[in-house]
Amino acid sequence: MKLAFFDDFKLGVVTGDKVVDVSDVVKDIPRMGPQDVMRGVIENFDQLKGKLADAAAKGQAKPVSQVKF
């Protein structure tokens, strides 16, 4: 699973040439900035992996050519 921040630090799952916003999955991670979100994802990846994959499968994908990483 490839994770990336796009369009002003939305967390996304990148699959091929598309990205899906999965920010709702991590909305409860305490944060001061985007690095806190990624740290929280890394620390809790075992619990979040399935939720992130589900959100990516169900979400609206955008072409990577239309987002800013």
GROMACS .gro file of N, CA, C and O in nm:
model
  276
    1MET      N    1   0.085  -0.117   0.000
    1MET     CA    2   0.000   0.000   0.000
    1MET      C    3   0.090   0.124   0.000
    1MET      O    4   0.178   0.137   0.083
    2LYS      N    5   0.064   0.213  -0.095
    2LYS     CA    6   0.139   0.338  -0.104
    2LYS      C    7   0.052   0.450  -0.049
    2LYS      O    8  -0.059   0.473  -0.095
    3LEU      N    9   0.105   0.520   0.049
    3LEU     CA   10   0.036   0.634   0.109
    3LEU      C   11   0.106   0.762   0.067
    3LEU      O   12   0.229   0.765   0.051
    4ALA      N   13   0.028   0.868   0.050
    4ALA     CA   14   0.085   0.998   0.012
    4ALA      C   15  -0.006   1.109   0.060
    4ALA      O   16  -0.127   1.090   0.074
    5PHE      N   17   0.054   1.222   0.086
    5PHE     CA   18  -0.025   1.343   0.110
    5PHE      C   19  -0.045   1.413  -0.023
    5PHE      O   20   0.047   1.422  -0.104
    6PHE      N   21  -0.165   1.465  -0.046
    6PHE     CA   22  -0.193   1.538  -0.168
    6PHE      C   23  -0.290   1.651  -0.138
    6PHE      O   24  -0.359   1.650  -0.036
    7ASP      N   25  -0.293   1.750  -0.226
    7ASP     CA   26  -0.387   1.863  -0.216
    7ASP      C   27  -0.401   1.914  -0.072
    7ASP      O   28  -0.504   1.896  -0.008
    8ASP      N   29  -0.297   1.977  -0.023
    8ASP     CA   30  -0.297   2.036   0.111
    8ASP      C   31  -0.311   1.933   0.221
    8ASP      O   32  -0.392   1.946   0.314
    9PHE      N   33  -0.232   1.827   0.212
    9PHE     CA   34  -0.214   1.729   0.317
    9PHE      C   35  -0.333   1.639   0.345
    9PHE      O   36  -0.357   1.598   0.458
   10LYS      N   37  -0.408   1.605   0.240
   10LYS     CA   38  -0.506   1.497   0.252
   10LYS      C   39  -0.428   1.367   0.242
   10LYS      O   40  -0.338   1.355   0.158
   11LEU      N   41  -0.463   1.270   0.325
   11LEU     CA   42  -0.396   1.141   0.316
   11LEU      C   43  -0.463   1.058   0.209
   11LEU      O   44  -0.586   1.047   0.206
   12GLY      N   45  -0.383   1.003   0.120
   12GLY     CA   46  -0.438   0.923   0.011
   12GLY      C   47  -0.367   0.792  -0.006
   12GLY      O   48  -0.252   0.776   0.036
   13VAL      N   49  -0.437   0.697  -0.065
   13VAL     CA   50  -0.378   0.570  -0.106
   13VAL      C   51  -0.360   0.579  -0.257
   13VAL      O   52  -0.454   0.608  -0.331
   14VAL      N   53  -0.237   0.555  -0.301
   14VAL     CA   54  -0.203   0.562  -0.443
   14VAL      C   55  -0.202   0.421  -0.500
   14VAL      O   56  -0.135   0.331  -0.447
   15THR      N   57  -0.278   0.403  -0.607
   15THR     CA   58  -0.282   0.275  -0.678
   15THR      C   59  -0.265   0.305  -0.826
   15THR      O   60  -0.353   0.368  -0.886
   16GLY      N   61  -0.153   0.262  -0.879
   16GLY     CA   62  -0.126   0.289  -1.020
   16GLY      C   63  -0.119   0.439  -1.045
   16GLY      O   64  -0.041   0.509  -0.982
   17ASP      N   65  -0.205   0.489  -1.133
   17ASP     CA   66  -0.205   0.632  -1.165
   17ASP      C   67  -0.323   0.705  -1.103
   17ASP      O   68  -0.365   0.809  -1.151
   18LYS      N   69  -0.375   0.650  -0.993
   18LYS     CA   70  -0.489   0.711  -0.924
   18LYS      C   71  -0.460   0.724  -0.775
   18LYS      O   72  -0.377   0.652  -0.720
   19VAL      N   73  -0.529   0.818  -0.712
   19VAL     CA   74  -0.518   0.836  -0.567
   19VAL      C   75  -0.658   0.852  -0.510
   19VAL      O   76  -0.745   0.914  -0.572
   20VAL      N   77  -0.680   0.792  -0.392
   20VAL     CA   78  -0.809   0.800  -0.325
   20VAL      C   79  -0.788   0.864  -0.188
   20VAL      O   80  -0.700   0.823  -0.112
   21ASP      N   81  -0.869   0.963  -0.157
   21ASP     CA   82  -0.864   1.031  -0.028
   21ASP      C   83  -0.914   0.936   0.081
   21ASP      O   84  -1.027   0.887   0.075
   22VAL      N   85  -0.830   0.909   0.180
   22VAL     CA   86  -0.867   0.823   0.293
   22VAL      C   87  -0.854   0.900   0.425
   22VAL      O   88  -0.840   0.840   0.532
   23SER      N   89  -0.863   1.031   0.418
   23SER     CA   90  -0.845   1.116   0.535
   23SER      C   91  -0.943   1.085   0.648
   23SER      O   92  -0.909   1.099   0.766
   24ASP      N   93  -1.064   1.044   0.613
   24ASP     CA   94  -1.163   1.014   0.716
   24ASP      C   95  -1.119   0.901   0.808
   24ASP      O   96  -1.155   0.899   0.926
   25VAL      N   97  -1.041   0.809   0.757
   25VAL     CA   98  -0.995   0.696   0.838
   25VAL      C   99  -0.903   0.743   0.950
   25VAL      O  100  -0.901   0.684   1.058
   26VAL      N  101  -0.829   0.851   0.928
   26VAL     CA  102  -0.730   0.897   1.025
   26VAL      C  103  -0.770   1.028   1.094
   26VAL      O  104  -0.687   1.091   1.159
   27LYS      N  105  -0.896   1.064   1.085
   27LYS     CA  106  -0.939   1.193   1.139
   27LYS      C  107  -0.925   1.203   1.291
   27LYS      O  108  -0.916   1.312   1.346
   28ASP      N  109  -0.920   1.088   1.360
   28ASP     CA  110  -0.910   1.090   1.506
   28ASP      C  111  -0.767   1.088   1.558
   28ASP      O  112  -0.746   1.090   1.679
   29ILE      N  113  -0.669   1.084   1.469
   29ILE     CA  114  -0.529   1.089   1.513
   29ILE      C  115  -0.496   1.231   1.554
   29ILE      O  116  -0.513   1.325   1.475
   30PRO      N  117  -0.452   1.250   1.680
   30PRO     CA  118  -0.416   1.385   1.725
   30PRO      C  119  -0.304   1.441   1.638
   30PRO      O  120  -0.211   1.369   1.600
   31ARG      N  121  -0.316   1.570   1.605
   31ARG     CA  122  -0.217   1.627   1.514
   31ARG      C  123  -0.191   1.775   1.541
   31ARG      O  124  -0.279   1.849   1.579
   32MET      N  125  -0.067   1.810   1.519
   32MET     CA  126  -0.026   1.949   1.513
   32MET      C  127   0.010   1.982   1.368
   32MET      O  128   0.008   2.095   1.327
   33GLY      N  129   0.043   1.879   1.293
   33GLY     CA  130   0.080   1.894   1.153
   33GLY      C  131   0.072   1.760   1.083
   33GLY      O  132   0.043   1.658   1.145
   34PRO      N  133   0.099   1.759   0.953
   34PRO     CA  134   0.086   1.635   0.875
   34PRO      C  135   0.180   1.523   0.921
   34PRO      O  136   0.146   1.405   0.910
   35GLN      N  137   0.295   1.558   0.974
   35GLN     CA  138   0.387   1.454   1.020
   35GLN      C  139   0.326   1.374   1.133
   35GLN      O  140   0.354   1.255   1.148
   36ASP      N  141   0.239   1.435   1.214
   36ASP     CA  142   0.173   1.362   1.322
   36ASP      C  143   0.076   1.258   1.267
   36ASP      O  144   0.061   1.150   1.325
   37VAL      N  145   0.010   1.290   1.158
   37VAL     CA  146  -0.081   1.195   1.095
   37VAL      C  147  -0.003   1.073   1.047
   37VAL      O  148  -0.039   0.958   1.075
   38MET      N  149   0.106   1.097   0.976
   38MET     CA  150   0.185   0.985   0.923
   38MET      C  151   0.245   0.903   1.036
   38MET      O  152   0.246   0.781   1.030
   39ARG      N  153   0.292   0.969   1.141
   39ARG     CA  154   0.346   0.896   1.256
   39ARG      C  155   0.237   0.808   1.317
   39ARG      O  156   0.260   0.692   1.350
   40GLY      N  157   0.116   0.862   1.332
   40GLY     CA  158   0.005   0.785   1.387
   40GLY      C  159  -0.031   0.667   1.299
   40GLY      O  160  -0.063   0.559   1.350
   41VAL      N  161  -0.027   0.685   1.168
   41VAL     CA  162  -0.056   0.575   1.076
   41VAL      C  163   0.051   0.466   1.091
   41VAL      O  164   0.019   0.347   1.099
   42ILE      N  165   0.176   0.506   1.096
   42ILE     CA  166   0.285   0.409   1.110
   42ILE      C  167   0.273   0.333   1.242
   42ILE      O  168   0.283   0.210   1.246
   43GLU      N  169   0.248   0.404   1.351
   43GLU     CA  170   0.240   0.341   1.482
   43GLU      C  171   0.119   0.249   1.496
   43GLU      O  172   0.123   0.153   1.573
   44ASN      N  173   0.013   0.276   1.421
   44ASN     CA  174  -0.110   0.197   1.433
   44ASN      C  175  -0.146   0.125   1.303
   44ASN      O  176  -0.262   0.093   1.279
   45PHE      N  177  -0.045   0.097   1.221
   45PHE     CA  178  -0.072   0.043   1.089
   45PHE      C  179  -0.146  -0.090   1.093
   45PHE      O  180  -0.233  -0.115   1.010
   46ASP      N  181  -0.115  -0.176   1.189
   46ASP     CA  182  -0.183  -0.305   1.197
   46ASP      C  183  -0.335  -0.287   1.213
   46ASP      O  184  -0.413  -0.360   1.153
   47GLN      N  185  -0.376  -0.188   1.292
   47GLN     CA  186  -0.518  -0.162   1.314
   47GLN      C  187  -0.581  -0.085   1.197
   47GLN      O  188  -0.701  -0.097   1.172
   48LEU      N  189  -0.504  -0.002   1.129
   48LEU     CA  190  -0.557   0.085   1.024
   48LEU      C  191  -0.550   0.027   0.883
   48LEU      O  192  -0.624   0.070   0.795
   49LYS      N  193  -0.466  -0.072   0.862
   49LYS     CA  194  -0.444  -0.124   0.727
   49LYS      C  195  -0.573  -0.166   0.658
   49LYS      O  196  -0.599  -0.126   0.544
   50GLY      N  197  -0.657  -0.243   0.724
   50GLY     CA  198  -0.783  -0.287   0.664
   50GLY      C  199  -0.877  -0.172   0.636
   50GLY      O  200  -0.942  -0.167   0.531
   51LYS      N  201  -0.885  -0.077   0.729
   51LYS     CA  202  -0.973   0.039   0.712
   51LYS      C  203  -0.925   0.126   0.596
   51LYS      O  204  -1.007   0.177   0.518
   52LEU      N  205  -0.794   0.143   0.584
   52LEU     CA  206  -0.739   0.222   0.473
   52LEU      C  207  -0.766   0.153   0.340
   52LEU      O  208  -0.805   0.217   0.242
   53ALA      N  209  -0.747   0.021   0.336
   53ALA     CA  210  -0.772  -0.054   0.213
   53ALA      C  211  -0.920  -0.047   0.173
   53ALA      O  212  -0.952  -0.029   0.055
   54ASP      N  213  -1.010  -0.060   0.271
   54ASP     CA  214  -1.154  -0.051   0.243
   54ASP      C  215  -1.191   0.086   0.189
   54ASP      O  216  -1.266   0.098   0.093
   55ALA      N  217  -1.138   0.191   0.255
   55ALA     CA  218  -1.168   0.327   0.212
   55ALA      C  219  -1.115   0.351   0.071
   55ALA      O  220  -1.180   0.417  -0.011
   56ALA      N  221  -0.998   0.298   0.041
   56ALA     CA  222  -0.940   0.315  -0.093
   56ALA      C  223  -1.023   0.242  -0.198
   56ALA      O  224  -1.041   0.291  -0.309
   57ALA      N  225  -1.075   0.124  -0.162
   57ALA     CA  226  -1.154   0.046  -0.257
   57ALA      C  227  -1.290   0.110  -0.285
   57ALA      O  228  -1.342   0.102  -0.396
   58LYS      N  229  -1.346   0.176  -0.184
   58LYS     CA  230  -1.480   0.234  -0.196
   58LYS      C  231  -1.480   0.381  -0.238
   58LYS      O  232  -1.582   0.433  -0.283
   59GLY      N  233  -1.366   0.448  -0.222
   59GLY     CA  234  -1.359   0.592  -0.247
   59GLY      C  235  -1.350   0.627  -0.394
   59GLY      O  236  -1.321   0.544  -0.479
   60GLN      N  237  -1.374   0.755  -0.419
   60GLN     CA  238  -1.365   0.810  -0.554
   60GLN      C  239  -1.218   0.837  -0.587
   60GLN      O  240  -1.155   0.919  -0.523
   61ALA      N  241  -1.166   0.769  -0.687
   61ALA     CA  242  -1.025   0.785  -0.726
   61ALA      C  243  -1.010   0.906  -0.817
   61ALA      O  244  -1.097   0.936  -0.898
   62LYS      N  245  -0.898   0.976  -0.799
   62LYS     CA  246  -0.861   1.087  -0.887
   62LYS      C  247  -0.732   1.052  -0.958
   62LYS      O  248  -0.643   0.993  -0.897
   63PRO      N  249  -0.720   1.090  -1.082
   63PRO     CA  250  -0.593   1.069  -1.152
   63PRO      C  251  -0.481   1.149  -1.083
   63PRO      O  252  -0.504   1.264  -1.042
   64VAL      N  253  -0.364   1.088  -1.070
   64VAL     CA  254  -0.253   1.160  -1.006
   64VAL      C  255  -0.214   1.285  -1.083
   64VAL      O  256  -0.159   1.378  -1.024
   65SER      N  257  -0.248   1.291  -1.209
   65SER     CA  258  -0.217   1.410  -1.289
   65SER      C  259  -0.303   1.530  -1.248
   65SER      O  260  -0.274   1.643  -1.285
   66GLN      N  261  -0.408   1.507  -1.169
   66GLN     CA  262  -0.498   1.615  -1.128
   66GLN      C  263  -0.481   1.656  -0.982
   66GLN      O  264  -0.561   1.733  -0.931
   67VAL      N  265  -0.378   1.601  -0.915
   67VAL     CA  266  -0.355   1.637  -0.775
   67VAL      C  267  -0.214   1.690  -0.759
   67VAL      O  268  -0.128   1.671  -0.844
   68LYS      N  269  -0.192   1.756  -0.647
   68LYS     CA  270  -0.059   1.806  -0.613
   68LYS      C  271  -0.007   1.729  -0.493
   68LYS      O  272  -0.070   1.728  -0.387
   69PHE      N  273   0.107   1.659  -0.512
   69PHE     CA  274   0.166   1.582  -0.403
   69PHE      C  275   0.256   1.669  -0.320
   69PHE      O  276   0.312   1.763  -0.364
   0.00000   0.00000   0.00000
